[in-house]
CSV table of C-alpha atoms and ligand atoms in Angstrom, one decimal:
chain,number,residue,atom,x,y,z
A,13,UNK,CA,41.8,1.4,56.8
A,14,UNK,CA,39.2,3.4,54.1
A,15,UNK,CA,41.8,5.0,52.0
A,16,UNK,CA,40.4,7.8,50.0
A,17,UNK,CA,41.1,5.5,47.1
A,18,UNK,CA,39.0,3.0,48.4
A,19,UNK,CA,35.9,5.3,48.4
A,20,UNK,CA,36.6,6.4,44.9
A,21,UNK,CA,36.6,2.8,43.5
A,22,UNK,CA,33.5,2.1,45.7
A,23,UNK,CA,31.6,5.2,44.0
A,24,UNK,CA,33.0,3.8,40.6
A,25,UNK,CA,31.5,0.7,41.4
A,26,UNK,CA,28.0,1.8,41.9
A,27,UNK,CA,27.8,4.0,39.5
A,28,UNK,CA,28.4,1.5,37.1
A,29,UNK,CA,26.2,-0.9,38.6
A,30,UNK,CA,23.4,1.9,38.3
A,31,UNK,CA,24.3,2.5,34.8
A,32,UNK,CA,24.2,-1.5,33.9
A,33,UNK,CA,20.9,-1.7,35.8
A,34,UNK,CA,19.1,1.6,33.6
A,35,UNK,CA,20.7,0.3,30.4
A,36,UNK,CA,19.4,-3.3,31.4
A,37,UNK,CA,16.0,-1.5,32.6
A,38,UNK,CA,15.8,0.3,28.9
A,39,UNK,CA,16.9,-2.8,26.6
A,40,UNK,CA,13.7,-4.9,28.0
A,41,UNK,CA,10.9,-2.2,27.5
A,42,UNK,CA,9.1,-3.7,24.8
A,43,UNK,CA,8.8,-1.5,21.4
A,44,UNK,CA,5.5,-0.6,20.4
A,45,UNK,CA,4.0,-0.5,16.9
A,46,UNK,CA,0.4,1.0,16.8
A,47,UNK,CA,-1.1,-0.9,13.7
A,48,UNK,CA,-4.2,1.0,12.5
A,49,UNK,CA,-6.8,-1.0,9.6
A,50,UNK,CA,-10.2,-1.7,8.8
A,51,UNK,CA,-10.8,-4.9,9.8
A,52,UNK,CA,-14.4,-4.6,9.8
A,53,UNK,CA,-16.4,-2.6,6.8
A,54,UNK,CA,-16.1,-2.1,3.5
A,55,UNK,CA,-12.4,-2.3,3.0
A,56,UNK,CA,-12.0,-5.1,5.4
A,57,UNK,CA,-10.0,-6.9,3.1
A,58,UNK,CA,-7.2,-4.5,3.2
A,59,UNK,CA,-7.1,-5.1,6.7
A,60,UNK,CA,-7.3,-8.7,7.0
A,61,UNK,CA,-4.2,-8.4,4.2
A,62,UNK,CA,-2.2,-6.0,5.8
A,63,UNK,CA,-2.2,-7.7,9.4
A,64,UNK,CA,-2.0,-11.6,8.0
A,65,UNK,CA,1.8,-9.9,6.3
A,66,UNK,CA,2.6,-8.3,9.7
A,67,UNK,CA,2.4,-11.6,11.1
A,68,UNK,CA,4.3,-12.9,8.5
A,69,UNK,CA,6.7,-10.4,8.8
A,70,UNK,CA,7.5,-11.4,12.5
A,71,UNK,CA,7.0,-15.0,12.4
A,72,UNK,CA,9.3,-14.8,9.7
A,73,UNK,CA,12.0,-12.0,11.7
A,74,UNK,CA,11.7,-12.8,14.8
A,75,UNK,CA,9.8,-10.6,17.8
A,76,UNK,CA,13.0,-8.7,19.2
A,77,UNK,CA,14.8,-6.0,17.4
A,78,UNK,CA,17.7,-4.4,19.4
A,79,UNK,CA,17.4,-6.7,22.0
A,80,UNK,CA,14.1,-5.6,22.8
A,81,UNK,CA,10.6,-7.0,22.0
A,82,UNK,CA,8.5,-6.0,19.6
A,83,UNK,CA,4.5,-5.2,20.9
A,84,UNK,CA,2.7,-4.8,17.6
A,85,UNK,CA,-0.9,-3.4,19.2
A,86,UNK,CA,-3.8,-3.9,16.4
A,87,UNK,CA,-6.7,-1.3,16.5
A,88,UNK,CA,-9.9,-1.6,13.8
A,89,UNK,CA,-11.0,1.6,12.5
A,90,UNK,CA,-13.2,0.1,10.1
A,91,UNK,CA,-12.0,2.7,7.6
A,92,UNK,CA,-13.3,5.7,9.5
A,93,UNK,CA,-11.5,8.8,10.1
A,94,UNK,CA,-12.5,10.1,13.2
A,95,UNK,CA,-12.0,6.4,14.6
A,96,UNK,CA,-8.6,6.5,13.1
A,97,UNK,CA,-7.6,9.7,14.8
A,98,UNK,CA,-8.7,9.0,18.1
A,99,UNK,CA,-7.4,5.5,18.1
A,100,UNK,CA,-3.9,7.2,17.2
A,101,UNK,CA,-4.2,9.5,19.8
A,102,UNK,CA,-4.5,7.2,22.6
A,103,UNK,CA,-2.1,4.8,20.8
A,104,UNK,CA,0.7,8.0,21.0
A,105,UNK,CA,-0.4,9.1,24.3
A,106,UNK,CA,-1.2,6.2,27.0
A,107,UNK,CA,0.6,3.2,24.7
A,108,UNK,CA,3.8,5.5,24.2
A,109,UNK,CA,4.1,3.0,20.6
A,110,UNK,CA,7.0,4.3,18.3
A,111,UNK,CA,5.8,4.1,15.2
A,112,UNK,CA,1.6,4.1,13.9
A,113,UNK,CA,1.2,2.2,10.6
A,114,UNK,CA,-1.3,0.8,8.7
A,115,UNK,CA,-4.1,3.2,7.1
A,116,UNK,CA,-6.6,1.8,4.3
A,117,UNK,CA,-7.7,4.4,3.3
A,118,UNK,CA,-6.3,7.7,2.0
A,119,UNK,CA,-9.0,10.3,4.4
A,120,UNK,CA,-7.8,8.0,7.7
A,121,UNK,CA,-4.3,8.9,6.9
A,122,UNK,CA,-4.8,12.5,6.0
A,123,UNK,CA,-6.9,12.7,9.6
A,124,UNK,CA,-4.4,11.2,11.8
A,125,UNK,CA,-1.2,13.6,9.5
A,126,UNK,CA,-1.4,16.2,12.3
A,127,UNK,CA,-1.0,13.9,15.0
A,128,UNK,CA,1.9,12.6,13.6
A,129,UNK,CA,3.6,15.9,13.6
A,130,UNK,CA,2.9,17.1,16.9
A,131,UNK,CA,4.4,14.2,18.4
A,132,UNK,CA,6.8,13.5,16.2
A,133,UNK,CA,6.0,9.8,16.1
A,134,UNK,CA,7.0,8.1,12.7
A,135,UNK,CA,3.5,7.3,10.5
A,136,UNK,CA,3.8,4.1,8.1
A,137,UNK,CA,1.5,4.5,5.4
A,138,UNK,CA,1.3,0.6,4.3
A,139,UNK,CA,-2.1,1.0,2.1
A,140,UNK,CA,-3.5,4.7,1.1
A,141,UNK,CA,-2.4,5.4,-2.5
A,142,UNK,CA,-3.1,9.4,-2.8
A,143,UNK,CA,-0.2,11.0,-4.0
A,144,UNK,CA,-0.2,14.0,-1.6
A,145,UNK,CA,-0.6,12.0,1.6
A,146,UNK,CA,3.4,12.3,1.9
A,147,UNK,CA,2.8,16.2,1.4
A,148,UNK,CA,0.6,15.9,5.0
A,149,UNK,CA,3.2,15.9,7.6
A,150,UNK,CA,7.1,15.3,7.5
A,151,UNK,CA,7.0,12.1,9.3
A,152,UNK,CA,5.3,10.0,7.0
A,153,UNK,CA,7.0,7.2,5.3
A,154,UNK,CA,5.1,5.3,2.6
A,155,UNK,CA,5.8,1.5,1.4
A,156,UNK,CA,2.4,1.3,-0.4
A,157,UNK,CA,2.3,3.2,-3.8
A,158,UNK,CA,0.5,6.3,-5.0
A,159,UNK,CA,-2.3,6.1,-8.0
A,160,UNK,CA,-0.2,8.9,-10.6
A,161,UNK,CA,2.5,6.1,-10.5
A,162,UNK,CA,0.4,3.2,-11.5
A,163,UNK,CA,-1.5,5.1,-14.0
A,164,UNK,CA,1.0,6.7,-16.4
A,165,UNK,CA,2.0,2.9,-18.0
A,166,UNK,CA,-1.6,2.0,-18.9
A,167,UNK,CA,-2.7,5.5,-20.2
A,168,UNK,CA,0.8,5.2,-22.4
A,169,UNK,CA,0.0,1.5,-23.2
A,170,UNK,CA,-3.6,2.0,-24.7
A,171,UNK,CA,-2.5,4.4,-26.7
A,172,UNK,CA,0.2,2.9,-28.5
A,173,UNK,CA,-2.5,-0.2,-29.0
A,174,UNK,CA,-5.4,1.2,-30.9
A,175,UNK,CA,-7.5,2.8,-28.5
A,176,UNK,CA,-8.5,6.3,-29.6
A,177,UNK,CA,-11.1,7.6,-26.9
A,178,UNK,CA,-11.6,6.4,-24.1
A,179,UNK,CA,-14.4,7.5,-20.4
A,180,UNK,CA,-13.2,7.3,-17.2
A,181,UNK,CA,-14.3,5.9,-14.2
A,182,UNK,CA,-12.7,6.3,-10.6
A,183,UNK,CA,-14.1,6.2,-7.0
A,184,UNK,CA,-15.2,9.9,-5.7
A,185,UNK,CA,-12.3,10.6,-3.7
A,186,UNK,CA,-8.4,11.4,-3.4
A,187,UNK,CA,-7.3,8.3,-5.4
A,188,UNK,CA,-9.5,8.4,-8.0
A,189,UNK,CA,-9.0,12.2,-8.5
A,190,UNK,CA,-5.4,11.2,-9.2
A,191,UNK,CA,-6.2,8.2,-11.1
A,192,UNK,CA,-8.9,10.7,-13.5
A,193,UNK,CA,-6.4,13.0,-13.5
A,194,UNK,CA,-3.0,11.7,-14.2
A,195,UNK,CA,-5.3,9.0,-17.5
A,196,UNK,CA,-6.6,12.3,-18.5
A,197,UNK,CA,-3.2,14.0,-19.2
A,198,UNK,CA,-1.0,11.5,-20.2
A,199,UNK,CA,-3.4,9.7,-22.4
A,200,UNK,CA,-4.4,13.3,-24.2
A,201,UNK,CA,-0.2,14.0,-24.4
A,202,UNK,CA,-0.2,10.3,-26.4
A,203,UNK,CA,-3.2,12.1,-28.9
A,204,UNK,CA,-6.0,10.1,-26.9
A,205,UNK,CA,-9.3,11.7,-26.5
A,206,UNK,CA,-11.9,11.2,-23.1
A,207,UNK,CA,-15.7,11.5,-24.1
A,208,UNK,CA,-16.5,11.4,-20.5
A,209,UNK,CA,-15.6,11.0,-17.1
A,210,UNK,CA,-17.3,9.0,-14.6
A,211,UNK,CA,-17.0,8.4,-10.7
A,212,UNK,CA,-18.8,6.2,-8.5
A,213,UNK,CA,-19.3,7.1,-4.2
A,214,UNK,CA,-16.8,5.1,-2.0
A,215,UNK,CA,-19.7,3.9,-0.1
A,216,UNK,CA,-21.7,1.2,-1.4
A,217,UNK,CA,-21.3,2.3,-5.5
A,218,UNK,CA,-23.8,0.9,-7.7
A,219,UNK,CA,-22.4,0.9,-11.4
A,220,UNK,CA,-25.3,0.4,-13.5
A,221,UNK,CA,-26.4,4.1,-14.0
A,222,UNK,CA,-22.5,4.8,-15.0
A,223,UNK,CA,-21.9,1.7,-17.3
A,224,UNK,CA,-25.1,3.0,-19.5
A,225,UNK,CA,-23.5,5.9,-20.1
A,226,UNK,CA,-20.1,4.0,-20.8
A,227,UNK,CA,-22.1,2.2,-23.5
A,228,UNK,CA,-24.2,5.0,-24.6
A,229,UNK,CA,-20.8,6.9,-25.5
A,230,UNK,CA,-19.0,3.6,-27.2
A,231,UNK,CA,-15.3,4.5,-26.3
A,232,UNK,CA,-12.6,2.2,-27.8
A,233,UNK,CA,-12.1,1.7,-23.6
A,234,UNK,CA,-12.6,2.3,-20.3
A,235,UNK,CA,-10.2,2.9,-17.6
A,236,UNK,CA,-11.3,2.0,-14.4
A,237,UNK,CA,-10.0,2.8,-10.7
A,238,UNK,CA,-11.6,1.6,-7.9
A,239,UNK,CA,-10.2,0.8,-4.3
A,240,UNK,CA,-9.1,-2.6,-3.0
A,241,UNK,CA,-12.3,-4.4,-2.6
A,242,UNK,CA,-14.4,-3.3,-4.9
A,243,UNK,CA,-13.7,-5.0,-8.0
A,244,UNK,CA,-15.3,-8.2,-7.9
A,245,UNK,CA,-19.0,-6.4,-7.7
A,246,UNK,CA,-17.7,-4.2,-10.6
A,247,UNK,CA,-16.9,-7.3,-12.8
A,248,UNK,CA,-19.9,-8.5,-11.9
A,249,UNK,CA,-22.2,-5.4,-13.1
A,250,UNK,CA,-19.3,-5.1,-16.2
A,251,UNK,CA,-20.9,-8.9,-17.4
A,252,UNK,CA,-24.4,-8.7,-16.4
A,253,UNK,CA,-24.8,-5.0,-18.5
A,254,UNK,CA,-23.5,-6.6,-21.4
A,255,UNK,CA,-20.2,-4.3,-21.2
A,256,UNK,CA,-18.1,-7.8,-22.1
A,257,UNK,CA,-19.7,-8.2,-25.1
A,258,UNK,CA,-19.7,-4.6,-26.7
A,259,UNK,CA,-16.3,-4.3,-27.8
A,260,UNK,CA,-15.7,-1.9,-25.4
A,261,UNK,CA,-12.2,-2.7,-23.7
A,262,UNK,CA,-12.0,-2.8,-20.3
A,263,UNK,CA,-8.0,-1.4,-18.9
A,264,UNK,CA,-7.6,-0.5,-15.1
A,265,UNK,CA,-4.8,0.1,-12.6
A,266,UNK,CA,-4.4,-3.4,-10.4
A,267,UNK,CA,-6.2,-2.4,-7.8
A,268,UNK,CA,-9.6,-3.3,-9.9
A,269,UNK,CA,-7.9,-6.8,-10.6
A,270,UNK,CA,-6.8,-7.7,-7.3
A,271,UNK,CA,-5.0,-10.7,-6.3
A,272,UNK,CA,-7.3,-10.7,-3.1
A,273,UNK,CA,-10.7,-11.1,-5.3
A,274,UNK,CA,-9.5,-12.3,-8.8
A,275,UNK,CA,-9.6,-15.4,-8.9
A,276,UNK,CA,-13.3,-15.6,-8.0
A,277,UNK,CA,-14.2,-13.0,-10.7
A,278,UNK,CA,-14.2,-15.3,-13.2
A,279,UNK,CA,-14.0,-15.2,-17.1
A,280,UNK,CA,-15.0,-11.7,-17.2
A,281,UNK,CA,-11.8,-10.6,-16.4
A,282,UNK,CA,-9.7,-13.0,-18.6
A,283,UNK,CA,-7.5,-9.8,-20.9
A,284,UNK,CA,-8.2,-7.1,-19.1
A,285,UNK,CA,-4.8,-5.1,-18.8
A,286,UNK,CA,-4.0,-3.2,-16.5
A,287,UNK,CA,-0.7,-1.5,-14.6
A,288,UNK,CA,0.4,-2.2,-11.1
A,289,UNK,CA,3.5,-2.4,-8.5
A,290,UNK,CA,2.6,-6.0,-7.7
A,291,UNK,CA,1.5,-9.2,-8.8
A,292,UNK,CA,1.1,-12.5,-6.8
A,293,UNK,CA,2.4,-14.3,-10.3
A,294,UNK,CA,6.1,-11.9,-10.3
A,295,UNK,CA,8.5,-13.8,-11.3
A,296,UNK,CA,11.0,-13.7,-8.5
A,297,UNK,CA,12.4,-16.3,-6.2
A,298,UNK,CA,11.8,-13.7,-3.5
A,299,UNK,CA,8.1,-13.4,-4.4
A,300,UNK,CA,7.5,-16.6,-4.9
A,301,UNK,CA,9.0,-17.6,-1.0
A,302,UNK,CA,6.6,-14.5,-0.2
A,303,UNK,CA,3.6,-16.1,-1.9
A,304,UNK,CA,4.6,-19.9,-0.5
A,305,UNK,CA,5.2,-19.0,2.7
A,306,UNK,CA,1.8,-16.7,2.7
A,307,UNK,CA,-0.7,-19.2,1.6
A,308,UNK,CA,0.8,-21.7,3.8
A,309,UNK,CA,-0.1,-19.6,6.9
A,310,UNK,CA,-3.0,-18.0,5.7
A,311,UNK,CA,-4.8,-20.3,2.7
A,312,UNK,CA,-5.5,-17.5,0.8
A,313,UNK,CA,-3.3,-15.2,-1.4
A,314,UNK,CA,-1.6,-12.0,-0.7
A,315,UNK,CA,-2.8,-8.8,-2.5
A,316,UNK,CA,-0.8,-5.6,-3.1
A,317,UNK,CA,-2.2,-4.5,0.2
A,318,UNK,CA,-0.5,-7.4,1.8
A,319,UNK,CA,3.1,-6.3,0.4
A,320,UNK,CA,2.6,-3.1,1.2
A,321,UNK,CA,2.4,-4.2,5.1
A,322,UNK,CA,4.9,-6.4,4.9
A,323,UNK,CA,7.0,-3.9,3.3
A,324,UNK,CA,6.0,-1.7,5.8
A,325,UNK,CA,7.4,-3.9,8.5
A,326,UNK,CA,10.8,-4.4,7.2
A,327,UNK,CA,11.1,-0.7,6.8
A,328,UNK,CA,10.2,-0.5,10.4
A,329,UNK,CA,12.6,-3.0,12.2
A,330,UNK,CA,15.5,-2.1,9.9
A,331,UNK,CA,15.6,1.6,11.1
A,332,UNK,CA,15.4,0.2,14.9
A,333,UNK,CA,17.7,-2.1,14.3
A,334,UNK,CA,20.1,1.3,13.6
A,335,UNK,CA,18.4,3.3,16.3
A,336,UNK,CA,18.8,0.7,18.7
A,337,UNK,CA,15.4,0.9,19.6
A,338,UNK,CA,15.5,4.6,19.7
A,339,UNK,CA,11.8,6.7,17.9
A,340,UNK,CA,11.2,10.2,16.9
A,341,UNK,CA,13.5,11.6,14.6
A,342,UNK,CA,16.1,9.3,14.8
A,343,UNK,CA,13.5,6.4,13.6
A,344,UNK,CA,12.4,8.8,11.0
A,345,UNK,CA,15.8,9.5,9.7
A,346,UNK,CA,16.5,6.1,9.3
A,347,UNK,CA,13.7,5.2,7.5
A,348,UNK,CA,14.4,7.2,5.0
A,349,UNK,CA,16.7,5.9,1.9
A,350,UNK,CA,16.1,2.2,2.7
A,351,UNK,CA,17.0,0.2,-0.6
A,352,UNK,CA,15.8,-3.3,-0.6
A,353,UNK,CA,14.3,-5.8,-2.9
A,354,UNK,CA,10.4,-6.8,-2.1
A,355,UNK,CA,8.6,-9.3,-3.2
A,356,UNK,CA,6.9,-6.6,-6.0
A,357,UNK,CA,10.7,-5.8,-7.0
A,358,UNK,CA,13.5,-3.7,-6.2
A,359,UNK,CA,12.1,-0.5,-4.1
A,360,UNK,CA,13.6,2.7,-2.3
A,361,UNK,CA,12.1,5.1,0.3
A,362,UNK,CA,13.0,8.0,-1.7
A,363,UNK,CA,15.0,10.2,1.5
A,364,UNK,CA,13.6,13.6,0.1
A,365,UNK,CA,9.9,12.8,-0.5
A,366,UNK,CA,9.6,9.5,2.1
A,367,UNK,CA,7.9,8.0,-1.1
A,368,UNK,CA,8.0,4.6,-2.3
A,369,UNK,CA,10.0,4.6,-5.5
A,370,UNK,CA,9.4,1.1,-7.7
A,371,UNK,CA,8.9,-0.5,-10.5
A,372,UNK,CA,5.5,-0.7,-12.5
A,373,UNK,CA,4.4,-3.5,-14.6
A,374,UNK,CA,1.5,-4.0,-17.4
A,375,UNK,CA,-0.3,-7.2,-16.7
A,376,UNK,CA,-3.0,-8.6,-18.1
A,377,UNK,CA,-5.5,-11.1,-16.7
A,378,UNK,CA,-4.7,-14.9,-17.7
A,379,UNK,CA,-5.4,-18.0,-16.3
A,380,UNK,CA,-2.2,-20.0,-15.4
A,381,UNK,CA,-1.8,-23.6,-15.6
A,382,UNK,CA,1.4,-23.8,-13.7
A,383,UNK,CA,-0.8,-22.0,-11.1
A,384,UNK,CA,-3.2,-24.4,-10.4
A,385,UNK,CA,-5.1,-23.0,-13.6
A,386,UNK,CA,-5.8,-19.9,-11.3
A,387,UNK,CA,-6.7,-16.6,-12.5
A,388,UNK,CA,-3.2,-13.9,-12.4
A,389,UNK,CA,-2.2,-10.3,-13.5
A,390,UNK,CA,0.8,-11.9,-15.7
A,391,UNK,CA,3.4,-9.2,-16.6
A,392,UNK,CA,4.7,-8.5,-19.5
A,393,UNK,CA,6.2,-5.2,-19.6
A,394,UNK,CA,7.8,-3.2,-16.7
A,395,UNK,CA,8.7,0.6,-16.0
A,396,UNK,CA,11.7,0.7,-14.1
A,397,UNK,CA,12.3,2.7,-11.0
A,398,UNK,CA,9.0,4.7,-11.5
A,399,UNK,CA,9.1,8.1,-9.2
A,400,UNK,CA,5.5,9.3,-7.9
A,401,UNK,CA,5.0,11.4,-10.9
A,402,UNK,CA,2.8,13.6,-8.5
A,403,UNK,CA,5.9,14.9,-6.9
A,404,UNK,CA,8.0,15.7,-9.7
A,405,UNK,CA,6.4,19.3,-9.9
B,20,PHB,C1,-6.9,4.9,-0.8
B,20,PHB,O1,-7.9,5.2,-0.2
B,20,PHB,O2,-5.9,5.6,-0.8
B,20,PHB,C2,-6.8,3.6,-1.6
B,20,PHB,C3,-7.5,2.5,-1.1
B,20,PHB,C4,-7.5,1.3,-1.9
B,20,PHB,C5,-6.8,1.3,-3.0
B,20,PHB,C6,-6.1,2.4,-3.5
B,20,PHB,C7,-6.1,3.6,-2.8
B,20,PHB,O3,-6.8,0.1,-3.8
């Protein structure tokens, strides 16, 4: 006989059976991660960086957070904004990803803010260095580093070593309007004086017409900021104008003496100091694993660019790991306030601005011997636990 019991336990039984089978159904739905560089162009370098640490990152992690796989889904913008945005639209729409990261360059990142905001889809910012970018929408999340940061150590450090005026020179665009600005006002605040400031196109520069008039006005030094990929042509121009030879001192943030190009740039850039988040020479066990286990995969070295997407990543599977797989705001949330040490150093994703907060180091160029005599930014001072001085308004 069917007692009413019976049916009861029954109903139990397939309900639970329909909850195991949706719960089962939601824990194999891969996660998707829309991964957005310039793998073609001028800033291909960035974006041959950025995905050969992603890889890393995974092969390194694992493919499954939660239980559930992770789909990273790489799309070339080549450093084009209106590419950018459409590839994040359809990424958001018909791929359903979780997160979009990447971005090379600071105007991809500001095009694809809005999109971000409407959909409330997390936006990793793993490259662009503009310190505003944050400012662009509430759910972006940066693990690369802004250009006021960088700049404040070596505006402070040449003028506590003898150099009196100094020009200028920065790419003609968001980064290098920070990097004029924030050299301008902290080197004038240290009694410093600028005879002139100088900026080259983002496209295709040519420096020759500006390093005449960086010898014409014989400064004690130029400061330099250019974008990753850029340097080597500028060292280049820097020799062949004589600019090495006229006593006029070359200083720059790190992106002019990157890891990615340095090493082929030759004496040139032997002593030329210069402030950055990260070297390949830091002298950590957990940057030196980084390095090891990078070269081996990839036979050539990671840049800043690289830890910034590898950074990126961590940030990434740590706040699914504590959303169990869950996006939106949840993702975002847990983003947010991440403390971790990175292969640059010990870093936090500052929960109020979504800014990376980390430590900045003076380098200067040297060849290293215990380096297979390679050309490296070696560090020898720090600024600890350096805030994005563009937010502290
Ligand atoms: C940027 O466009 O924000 C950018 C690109 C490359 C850099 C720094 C900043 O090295």
């Amino acid at each position: 006989m069917i007692t009413k019991r019976h049916v009861l336990q029954l109903a139990i039984a397939a309900l639970t059976t329909a909850c195991a089978v949706t719960a089962f159904a939601a824990d194999t739905s891969p996660i998707k991660i829309g991964l957005i560089l310039p793998m073609t162009g001028q800033s291909a370098s960035t974006g041959r960086q950025i995905d050969a640490a992603v890889k890393l990152w995974m092969a390194q992690n694992g493919n499954k957070v939660a239980g559930r796989s992770i789909e990273v889904i790489l799309k070339d913008d080549g450093a084009v904004p209106d590419a950018t945005k459409r590839i994040a639209q359809e990424l958001i729409v018909n791929d359903k990803v979780s997160v979009i990261a990447g971005f090379g360059i600071t105007p991809t990142a500001l095009a694809t803010a809005p999109l971000a905001t409407q959909s409330k889809t997390p936006l990793v910012v793993m490259a662009a260095a503009t310190s505003s970018i944050t400012e662009a929408s509430p759910y972006i999340i940066r693990t690369s580093f802004t250009l006021p940061q960088v700049t404040i150590g070596i505006a402070d450090w040449a003028a506590k070593n003898k150099i009196k005026k100094a020009v200028t020179l920065v790419a003609d665009y968001g980064p290098g309007f920070d990097a004029e600005k924030y050299f301008d006002s902290q080197f004038r605040l240290n009694g410093g004086q600028i005879l002139d400031k100088l900026r080259t196109p983002l496209r295709s520069p040519d420096f020759a017409p500006v390093l005449q008039k960086v010898l014409d006005a014989k400064p004690d030094a130029l400061f330099v900021f250019l974008p990753s990929g850029q340097g080597a042509a500028f060292m280049k121009q820097f020799a062949e104008r004589g600019l090495d030879k006229s006593g006029v001192k070359l200083i720059a943030t790190g992106d002019v003496t990157d890891d990615d190009q340095l090493n082929d740039m030759g004496d040139v850039a032997l002593g030329v100091v210069n402030s950055h988040h990260y070297s390949a020479a830091h002298p950590s066990a957990t940057n030196k694993k980084f390095v090891d286990a990078f070269q081996a995969a990839n036979k050539f070295r990671p840049n800043f660019m690289a830890v910034g997407g590898y950074d990126g990543m961590r940030v990434i599977y740590k706040a699914l790991e504590a959303t169990k797989g869950a996006g939106g705001d949840a993702l975002l949330a847990a983003m947010k306030g991440q403390i971790f040490e990175s292969p640059r150093g010990p870093v936090l994703i500052d929960g109020q601005t979504r800014d990376i907060v980390q430590d900045v180091y003076i380098r200067k160029v040297e060849r290293v011997p215990a380096m297979g005599n390679g050309l490296y930014n070696v560090e020898f001072d720090v600024i600890k636990g350096v805030k994005d001085p563009g937010k502290l308004k």
